[in-house]
Amino acid sequence: AQKITQTQPGMFVQEKEAVTLDCTYDTSDPSYGLFWYKQPSSGEMIFLIYQGSYDQQNATEGRYSLNFQKARKSANLVISASQLGDSAMYFCAMREGREYGNKLVFGAGTILRVKS
Amino acid sequence: GAVVSQHPSWVICKSGTSVKIECRSLDFQATTMFWYRQFPKQSLMLMATSNEGSKATYEQGVEKDKFLINHASLTLSTLTVTSAHPEDSSFYICSAPRGAGNTIYFGEGSWLTVV
């Protein structure tokens, strides 16, 4: 079974509007972490935001926020006020429990295109 | 600026030769680093965990004799692709957790082309 599922292969958003990128996960471990990364065409992986399974509040980092719904096992990324530079591939990833170290399992990714 | 640096960014090598890729944590120590591989239009797949002072841990299906990993210091891990073949052509990228691991940084990645 897929541990991380990103159901949107591609998304379009108008500049200055908000967009939500979906991510659902599957784990039986009570301790886990969820990450979002941005990968532009250059290939680098840019860390955006982190949410721990025990965190009470949704994580926020500037224009990025994570809509964490633990019961539904979803960790959607919300990008507010989209900019042309936001066009990239976005990956959701999960780290399970401390015994797994800090290795990540990635979703298939969502390509975001911001239109002017 | 970059927190994890990877070198080289691009490399072309001939079939049968070996190529080394370096991953450095720039302002923090990383006892563990991770190597991933990414084929075009696909997601990242973990290849191995690089452990400082001990042997690397390889994921199932990854040939440890072909992808040699050495964690020489607390800031440097190297991946050597030995006897490279065209099917080894891919994007290789490393990561290192910082602090408690709530922030995991990636290097810039290395594009390997084997001709």
PDB file of C-alpha atoms in Angstrom:
ATOM      1  CA  ALA A   1       0.000   0.000   0.000  1.00  0.00           C
ATOM      2  CA  GLN A   2       1.157   3.505  -0.746  1.00  0.00           C
ATOM      3  CA  LYS A   3       2.372   5.259   2.349  1.00  0.00           C
ATOM      4  CA  ILE A   4       2.091   8.713   0.830  1.00  0.00           C
ATOM      5  CA  THR A   5      -0.548   9.517  -1.753  1.00  0.00           C
ATOM      6  CA  GLN A   6      -0.692  12.669  -3.795  1.00  0.00           C
ATOM      7  CA  THR A   7      -3.748  12.383  -6.009  1.00  0.00           C
ATOM      8  CA  GLN A   8      -3.189  15.510  -8.088  1.00  0.00           C
ATOM      9  CA  PRO A   9      -0.633  14.931 -10.858  1.00  0.00           C
ATOM     10  CA  GLY A  10      -0.920  18.573 -11.896  1.00  0.00           C
ATOM     11  CA  MET A  11      -2.570  21.743 -10.728  1.00  0.00           C
ATOM     12  CA  PHE A  12      -3.093  25.203 -12.182  1.00  0.00           C
ATOM     13  CA  VAL A  13      -3.614  28.306 -10.097  1.00  0.00           C
ATOM     14  CA  GLN A  14      -4.035  31.939 -11.000  1.00  0.00           C
ATOM     15  CA  GLU A  15      -1.360  34.272  -9.725  1.00  0.00           C
ATOM     16  CA  LYS A  16      -2.208  35.791  -6.327  1.00  0.00           C
ATOM     17  CA  GLU A  17      -4.769  33.118  -5.541  1.00  0.00           C
ATOM     18  CA  ALA A  18      -4.429  30.364  -2.945  1.00  0.00           C
ATOM     19  CA  VAL A  19      -3.979  26.719  -3.843  1.00  0.00           C
ATOM     20  CA  THR A  20      -4.216  23.491  -1.875  1.00  0.00           C
ATOM     21  CA  LEU A  21      -2.080  20.475  -2.697  1.00  0.00           C
ATOM     22  CA  ASP A  22      -3.411  17.236  -1.313  1.00  0.00           C
ATOM     23  CA  CYS A  23      -1.501  14.604   0.608  1.00  0.00           C
ATOM     24  CA  THR A  24      -2.756  11.581   2.485  1.00  0.00           C
ATOM     25  CA  TYR A  25      -0.590   9.157   4.378  1.00  0.00           C
ATOM     26  CA  ASP A  26      -0.765   5.705   5.846  1.00  0.00           C
ATOM     27  CA  THR A  27       1.023   4.631   8.989  1.00  0.00           C
ATOM     28  CA  SER A  28       0.317   2.729  12.167  1.00  0.00           C
ATOM     29  CA  ASP A  29       3.170   4.388  14.000  1.00  0.00           C
ATOM     30  CA  PRO A  30       1.951   7.012  16.489  1.00  0.00           C
ATOM     31  CA  SER A  31       5.140   9.024  16.024  1.00  0.00           C
ATOM     32  CA  TYR A  32       5.757  10.401  12.564  1.00  0.00           C
ATOM     33  CA  GLY A  33       6.615  13.572  10.752  1.00  0.00           C
ATOM     34  CA  LEU A  34       5.262  15.036   7.558  1.00  0.00           C
ATOM     35  CA  PHE A  35       7.272  17.212   5.205  1.00  0.00           C
ATOM     36  CA  TRP A  36       6.621  19.218   2.095  1.00  0.00           C
ATOM     37  CA  TYR A  37       9.319  19.987  -0.445  1.00  0.00           C
ATOM     38  CA  LYS A  38       9.407  22.096  -3.584  1.00  0.00           C
ATOM     39  CA  GLN A  39      11.449  20.881  -6.523  1.00  0.00           C
ATOM     40  CA  PRO A  40      11.976  23.413  -9.330  1.00  0.00           C
ATOM     41  CA  SER A  41      13.262  22.330 -12.719  1.00  0.00           C
ATOM     42  CA  SER A  42      16.831  22.668 -11.472  1.00  0.00           C
ATOM     43  CA  GLY A  43      16.261  19.586  -9.341  1.00  0.00           C
ATOM     44  CA  GLU A  44      17.084  20.890  -5.897  1.00  0.00           C
ATOM     45  CA  MET A  45      14.715  19.949  -3.091  1.00  0.00           C
ATOM     46  CA  ILE A  46      13.646  22.970  -1.111  1.00  0.00           C
ATOM     47  CA  PHE A  47      12.281  22.304   2.372  1.00  0.00           C
ATOM     48  CA  LEU A  48       8.991  24.130   2.898  1.00  0.00           C
ATOM     49  CA  ILE A  49       7.274  22.976   6.055  1.00  0.00           C
ATOM     50  CA  TYR A  50       7.166  20.269   8.721  1.00  0.00           C
ATOM     51  CA  GLN A  51       4.348  18.869  10.845  1.00  0.00           C
ATOM     52  CA  GLY A  52       4.903  16.433  13.688  1.00  0.00           C
ATOM     53  CA  SER A  53       2.262  13.898  14.580  1.00  0.00           C
ATOM     54  CA  TYR A  54       2.030  15.240  18.116  1.00  0.00           C
ATOM     55  CA  ASP A  55       1.898  18.889  17.119  1.00  0.00           C
ATOM     56  CA  GLN A  56      -1.360  20.428  18.287  1.00  0.00           C
ATOM     57  CA  GLN A  57      -1.372  23.289  15.838  1.00  0.00           C
ATOM     58  CA  ASN A  58      -1.072  23.354  12.085  1.00  0.00           C
ATOM     59  CA  ALA A  59       2.378  24.354  10.914  1.00  0.00           C
ATOM     60  CA  THR A  60       2.847  27.640   9.087  1.00  0.00           C
ATOM     61  CA  GLU A  61       5.876  29.112   7.310  1.00  0.00           C
ATOM     62  CA  GLY A  62       5.255  32.386   5.575  1.00  0.00           C
ATOM     63  CA  ARG A  63       2.895  31.773   2.649  1.00  0.00           C
ATOM     64  CA  TYR A  64       2.887  28.041   3.337  1.00  0.00           C
ATOM     65  CA  SER A  65       0.584  26.362   5.795  1.00  0.00           C
ATOM     66  CA  LEU A  66      -0.162  22.742   6.438  1.00  0.00           C
ATOM     67  CA  ASN A  67      -3.747  21.650   6.955  1.00  0.00           C
ATOM     68  CA  PHE A  68      -3.153  18.678   9.241  1.00  0.00           C
ATOM     69  CA  GLN A  69      -6.175  16.444   9.801  1.00  0.00           C
ATOM     70  CA  LYS A  70      -4.851  13.566  11.848  1.00  0.00           C
ATOM     71  CA  ALA A  71      -8.017  11.491  11.968  1.00  0.00           C
ATOM     72  CA  ARG A  72      -8.286  11.624   8.197  1.00  0.00           C
ATOM     73  CA  LYS A  73      -4.532  11.120   7.794  1.00  0.00           C
ATOM     74  CA  SER A  74      -4.209  14.081   5.537  1.00  0.00           C
ATOM     75  CA  ALA A  75      -1.567  16.792   5.425  1.00  0.00           C
ATOM     76  CA  ASN A  76      -2.502  19.209   2.684  1.00  0.00           C
ATOM     77  CA  LEU A  77      -0.214  22.082   1.757  1.00  0.00           C
ATOM     78  CA  VAL A  78      -1.823  25.474   1.311  1.00  0.00           C
ATOM     79  CA  ILE A  79       0.069  28.126  -0.624  1.00  0.00           C
ATOM     80  CA  SER A  80      -1.432  31.569  -0.262  1.00  0.00           C
ATOM     81  CA  ALA A  81      -1.030  34.434  -2.729  1.00  0.00           C
ATOM     82  CA  SER A  82       0.571  32.276  -5.419  1.00  0.00           C
ATOM     83  CA  GLN A  83       3.529  33.698  -7.304  1.00  0.00           C
ATOM     84  CA  LEU A  84       4.929  32.764 -10.697  1.00  0.00           C
ATOM     85  CA  GLY A  85       8.011  31.454  -8.931  1.00  0.00           C
ATOM     86  CA  ASP A  86       5.880  28.884  -7.141  1.00  0.00           C
ATOM     87  CA  SER A  87       5.626  26.872 -10.360  1.00  0.00           C
ATOM     88  CA  ALA A  88       7.424  23.631  -9.566  1.00  0.00           C
ATOM     89  CA  MET A  89       6.956  20.037  -8.496  1.00  0.00           C
ATOM     90  CA  TYR A  90       5.793  19.596  -4.911  1.00  0.00           C
ATOM     91  CA  PHE A  91       6.429  16.480  -2.867  1.00  0.00           C
ATOM     92  CA  CYS A  92       4.832  15.337   0.352  1.00  0.00           C
ATOM     93  CA  ALA A  93       6.990  13.024   2.455  1.00  0.00           C
ATOM     94  CA  MET A  94       6.752  11.126   5.712  1.00  0.00           C
ATOM     95  CA  ARG A  95       9.207  10.009   8.327  1.00  0.00           C
ATOM     96  CA  GLU A  96       7.946   7.157  10.479  1.00  0.00           C
ATOM     97  CA  GLY A  97       9.047   6.790  14.076  1.00  0.00           C
ATOM     98  CA  ARG A  98      12.470   7.282  15.495  1.00  0.00           C
ATOM     99  CA  GLU A  99      13.613   3.741  14.819  1.00  0.00           C
ATOM    100  CA  TYR A 100      13.476   4.467  11.125  1.00  0.00           C
ATOM    101  CA  GLY A 101      15.877   7.339  11.517  1.00  0.00           C
ATOM    102  CA  ASN A 102      15.311  10.287   9.309  1.00  0.00           C
ATOM    103  CA  LYS A 103      14.712   8.586   6.020  1.00  0.00           C
ATOM    104  CA  LEU A 104      11.738   9.828   4.088  1.00  0.00           C
ATOM    105  CA  VAL A 105       9.093   8.165   1.988  1.00  0.00           C
ATOM    106  CA  PHE A 106       7.862  10.399  -0.798  1.00  0.00           C
ATOM    107  CA  GLY A 107       4.624  10.746  -2.651  1.00  0.00           C
ATOM    108  CA  ALA A 108       4.473  10.858  -6.436  1.00  0.00           C
ATOM    109  CA  GLY A 109       4.414  14.629  -6.467  1.00  0.00           C
ATOM    110  CA  THR A 110       2.157  17.345  -7.859  1.00  0.00           C
ATOM    111  CA  ILE A 111       3.225  19.720 -10.606  1.00  0.00           C
ATOM    112  CA  LEU A 112       1.980  23.218  -9.891  1.00  0.00           C
ATOM    113  CA  ARG A 113       1.728  25.831 -12.617  1.00  0.00           C
ATOM    114  CA  VAL A 114       0.959  29.414 -11.686  1.00  0.00           C
ATOM    115  CA  LYS A 115      -0.710  31.417 -14.445  1.00  0.00           C
ATOM    116  CA  SER A 116      -0.300  35.162 -14.865  1.00  0.00           C
TER     117      SER A 116
ATOM    118  CA  GLY B   1      22.233  29.777   1.084  1.00  0.00           C
ATOM    119  CA  ALA B   2      22.794  26.067   0.753  1.00  0.00           C
ATOM    120  CA  VAL B   3      22.860  24.078   3.948  1.00  0.00           C
ATOM    121  CA  VAL B   4      23.794  20.812   2.269  1.00  0.00           C
ATOM    122  CA  SER B   5      26.135  20.954  -0.690  1.00  0.00           C
ATOM    123  CA  GLN B   6      26.470  18.295  -3.335  1.00  0.00           C
ATOM    124  CA  HIS B   7      29.185  18.000  -5.956  1.00  0.00           C
ATOM    125  CA  PRO B   8      29.360  17.651  -8.880  1.00  0.00           C
ATOM    126  CA  SER B   9      26.070  19.006 -10.163  1.00  0.00           C
ATOM    127  CA  TRP B  10      26.546  17.379 -13.541  1.00  0.00           C
ATOM    128  CA  VAL B  11      28.776  14.530 -14.576  1.00  0.00           C
ATOM    129  CA  ILE B  12      29.147  12.553 -17.762  1.00  0.00           C
ATOM    130  CA  CYS B  13      31.186   9.385 -17.676  1.00  0.00           C
ATOM    131  CA  LYS B  14      31.932   6.470 -19.938  1.00  0.00           C
ATOM    132  CA  SER B  15      30.477   3.017 -19.415  1.00  0.00           C
ATOM    133  CA  GLY B  16      32.625   0.926 -17.152  1.00  0.00           C
ATOM    134  CA  THR B  17      34.154   3.795 -15.255  1.00  0.00           C
ATOM    135  CA  SER B  18      33.408   4.910 -11.715  1.00  0.00           C
ATOM    136  CA  VAL B  19      32.154   8.266 -10.579  1.00  0.00           C
ATOM    137  CA  LYS B  20      32.102   9.794  -7.103  1.00  0.00           C
ATOM    138  CA  ILE B  21      29.500  12.205  -5.783  1.00  0.00           C
ATOM    139  CA  GLU B  22      30.070  14.163  -2.595  1.00  0.00           C
ATOM    140  CA  CYS B  23      27.513  15.386  -0.079  1.00  0.00           C
ATOM    141  CA  ARG B  24      28.538  17.878   2.601  1.00  0.00           C
ATOM    142  CA  SER B  25      26.634  19.432   5.459  1.00  0.00           C
ATOM    143  CA  LEU B  26      27.920  22.990   5.564  1.00  0.00           C
ATOM    144  CA  ASP B  27      27.240  24.339   9.027  1.00  0.00           C
ATOM    145  CA  PHE B  28      26.126  21.347  11.031  1.00  0.00           C
ATOM    146  CA  GLN B  29      27.229  17.833  11.739  1.00  0.00           C
ATOM    147  CA  ALA B  30      25.313  14.915  10.339  1.00  0.00           C
ATOM    148  CA  THR B  31      25.963  11.459  11.708  1.00  0.00           C
ATOM    149  CA  THR B  32      23.471  10.167   9.188  1.00  0.00           C
ATOM    150  CA  MET B  33      22.930  11.156   5.597  1.00  0.00           C
ATOM    151  CA  PHE B  34      20.670   9.650   2.981  1.00  0.00           C
ATOM    152  CA  TRP B  35      21.078   8.984  -0.713  1.00  0.00           C
ATOM    153  CA  TYR B  36      18.131   9.052  -3.075  1.00  0.00           C
ATOM    154  CA  ARG B  37      17.709   8.402  -6.749  1.00  0.00           C
ATOM    155  CA  GLN B  38      15.165  10.062  -8.990  1.00  0.00           C
ATOM    156  CA  PHE B  39      14.286   9.087 -12.535  1.00  0.00           C
ATOM    157  CA  PRO B  40      12.712  11.702 -14.829  1.00  0.00           C
ATOM    158  CA  LYS B  41       9.166  12.617 -13.888  1.00  0.00           C
ATOM    159  CA  GLN B  42       9.226  10.244 -10.952  1.00  0.00           C
ATOM    160  CA  SER B  43       9.501  10.562  -7.211  1.00  0.00           C
ATOM    161  CA  LEU B  44      12.558  10.125  -5.033  1.00  0.00           C
ATOM    162  CA  MET B  45      13.501   6.617  -3.995  1.00  0.00           C
ATOM    163  CA  LEU B  46      15.764   6.005  -1.040  1.00  0.00           C
ATOM    164  CA  MET B  47      18.870   4.063  -1.945  1.00  0.00           C
ATOM    165  CA  ALA B  48      20.789   3.899   1.295  1.00  0.00           C
ATOM    166  CA  THR B  49      21.484   5.406   4.678  1.00  0.00           C
ATOM    167  CA  SER B  50      25.016   6.640   5.185  1.00  0.00           C
ATOM    168  CA  ASN B  51      26.239   6.228   8.758  1.00  0.00           C
ATOM    169  CA  GLU B  52      29.289   8.007  10.079  1.00  0.00           C
ATOM    170  CA  GLY B  53      31.723   5.490  11.497  1.00  0.00           C
ATOM    171  CA  SER B  54      29.886   2.405  10.324  1.00  0.00           C
ATOM    172  CA  LYS B  55      28.648   0.669   7.211  1.00  0.00           C
ATOM    173  CA  ALA B  56      25.896   2.090   5.117  1.00  0.00           C
ATOM    174  CA  THR B  57      22.447   0.534   5.235  1.00  0.00           C
ATOM    175  CA  TYR B  58      21.058  -0.252   1.806  1.00  0.00           C
ATOM    176  CA  GLU B  59      17.430  -0.459   0.786  1.00  0.00           C
ATOM    177  CA  GLN B  60      16.128  -3.641  -0.713  1.00  0.00           C
ATOM    178  CA  GLY B  61      17.142  -4.067  -4.328  1.00  0.00           C
ATOM    179  CA  VAL B  62      20.070  -1.651  -4.205  1.00  0.00           C
ATOM    180  CA  GLU B  63      23.417  -3.245  -5.023  1.00  0.00           C
ATOM    181  CA  LYS B  64      25.845  -2.302  -2.296  1.00  0.00           C
ATOM    182  CA  ASP B  65      28.865  -3.304  -4.381  1.00  0.00           C
ATOM    183  CA  LYS B  66      27.775  -1.041  -7.181  1.00  0.00           C
ATOM    184  CA  PHE B  67      26.817   1.975  -5.106  1.00  0.00           C
ATOM    185  CA  LEU B  68      29.598   2.404  -2.583  1.00  0.00           C
ATOM    186  CA  ILE B  69      28.886   4.770   0.258  1.00  0.00           C
ATOM    187  CA  ASN B  70      31.479   6.173   2.603  1.00  0.00           C
ATOM    188  CA  HIS B  71      30.709   8.525   5.478  1.00  0.00           C
ATOM    189  CA  ALA B  72      34.214   9.844   6.004  1.00  0.00           C
ATOM    190  CA  SER B  73      33.421  12.513   8.571  1.00  0.00           C
ATOM    191  CA  LEU B  74      30.538  14.154  10.364  1.00  0.00           C
ATOM    192  CA  THR B  75      30.069  16.508   7.433  1.00  0.00           C
ATOM    193  CA  LEU B  76      30.868  14.380   4.396  1.00  0.00           C
ATOM    194  CA  SER B  77      29.316  11.371   2.708  1.00  0.00           C
ATOM    195  CA  THR B  78      30.293  10.078  -0.711  1.00  0.00           C
ATOM    196  CA  LEU B  79      28.464   7.903  -3.192  1.00  0.00           C
ATOM    197  CA  THR B  80      30.577   6.089  -5.755  1.00  0.00           C
ATOM    198  CA  VAL B  81      28.845   4.512  -8.714  1.00  0.00           C
ATOM    199  CA  THR B  82      31.184   1.740  -9.798  1.00  0.00           C
ATOM    200  CA  SER B  83      31.388   0.263 -13.277  1.00  0.00           C
ATOM    201  CA  ALA B  84      28.717   2.638 -14.418  1.00  0.00           C
ATOM    202  CA  HIS B  85      26.274   1.655 -17.148  1.00  0.00           C
ATOM    203  CA  PRO B  86      23.812   3.778 -19.114  1.00  0.00           C
ATOM    204  CA  GLU B  87      20.946   2.508 -16.946  1.00  0.00           C
ATOM    205  CA  ASP B  88      22.663   4.150 -13.969  1.00  0.00           C
ATOM    206  CA  SER B  89      22.017   7.516 -15.580  1.00  0.00           C
ATOM    207  CA  SER B  90      19.790   9.358 -13.166  1.00  0.00           C
ATOM    208  CA  PHE B  91      19.484  12.225 -10.714  1.00  0.00           C
ATOM    209  CA  TYR B  92      21.142  11.432  -7.401  1.00  0.00           C
ATOM    210  CA  ILE B  93      20.420  13.569  -4.371  1.00  0.00           C
ATOM    211  CA  CYS B  94      21.484  13.406  -0.755  1.00  0.00           C
ATOM    212  CA  SER B  95      19.840  14.614   2.425  1.00  0.00           C
ATOM    213  CA  ALA B  96      20.926  15.308   5.969  1.00  0.00           C
ATOM    214  CA  PRO B  97      18.763  15.893   9.039  1.00  0.00           C
ATOM    215  CA  ARG B  98      19.584  18.893  11.140  1.00  0.00           C
ATOM    216  CA  GLY B  99      19.067  18.930  14.875  1.00  0.00           C
ATOM    217  CA  ALA B 100      16.222  16.733  16.067  1.00  0.00           C
ATOM    218  CA  GLY B 101      15.392  15.855  12.495  1.00  0.00           C
ATOM    219  CA  ASN B 102      12.399  18.103  12.096  1.00  0.00           C
ATOM    220  CA  THR B 103      14.285  19.788   9.305  1.00  0.00           C
ATOM    221  CA  ILE B 104      15.819  17.559   6.677  1.00  0.00           C
ATOM    222  CA  TYR B 105      17.838  19.363   4.071  1.00  0.00           C
ATOM    223  CA  PHE B 106      18.737  18.157   0.621  1.00  0.00           C
ATOM    224  CA  GLY B 107      21.737  18.824  -1.524  1.00  0.00           C
ATOM    225  CA  GLU B 108      21.408  20.384  -4.941  1.00  0.00           C
ATOM    226  CA  GLY B 109      21.500  16.969  -6.588  1.00  0.00           C
ATOM    227  CA  SER B 110      23.781  15.445  -9.188  1.00  0.00           C
ATOM    228  CA  TRP B 111      22.797  14.598 -12.731  1.00  0.00           C
ATOM    229  CA  LEU B 112      24.708  11.537 -13.885  1.00  0.00           C
ATOM    230  CA  THR B 113      24.833  10.568 -17.532  1.00  0.00           C
ATOM    231  CA  VAL B 114      26.660   7.403 -18.523  1.00  0.00           C
ATOM    232  CA  VAL B 115      27.541   7.162 -22.206  1.00  0.00           C
TER     233      VAL B 115
END
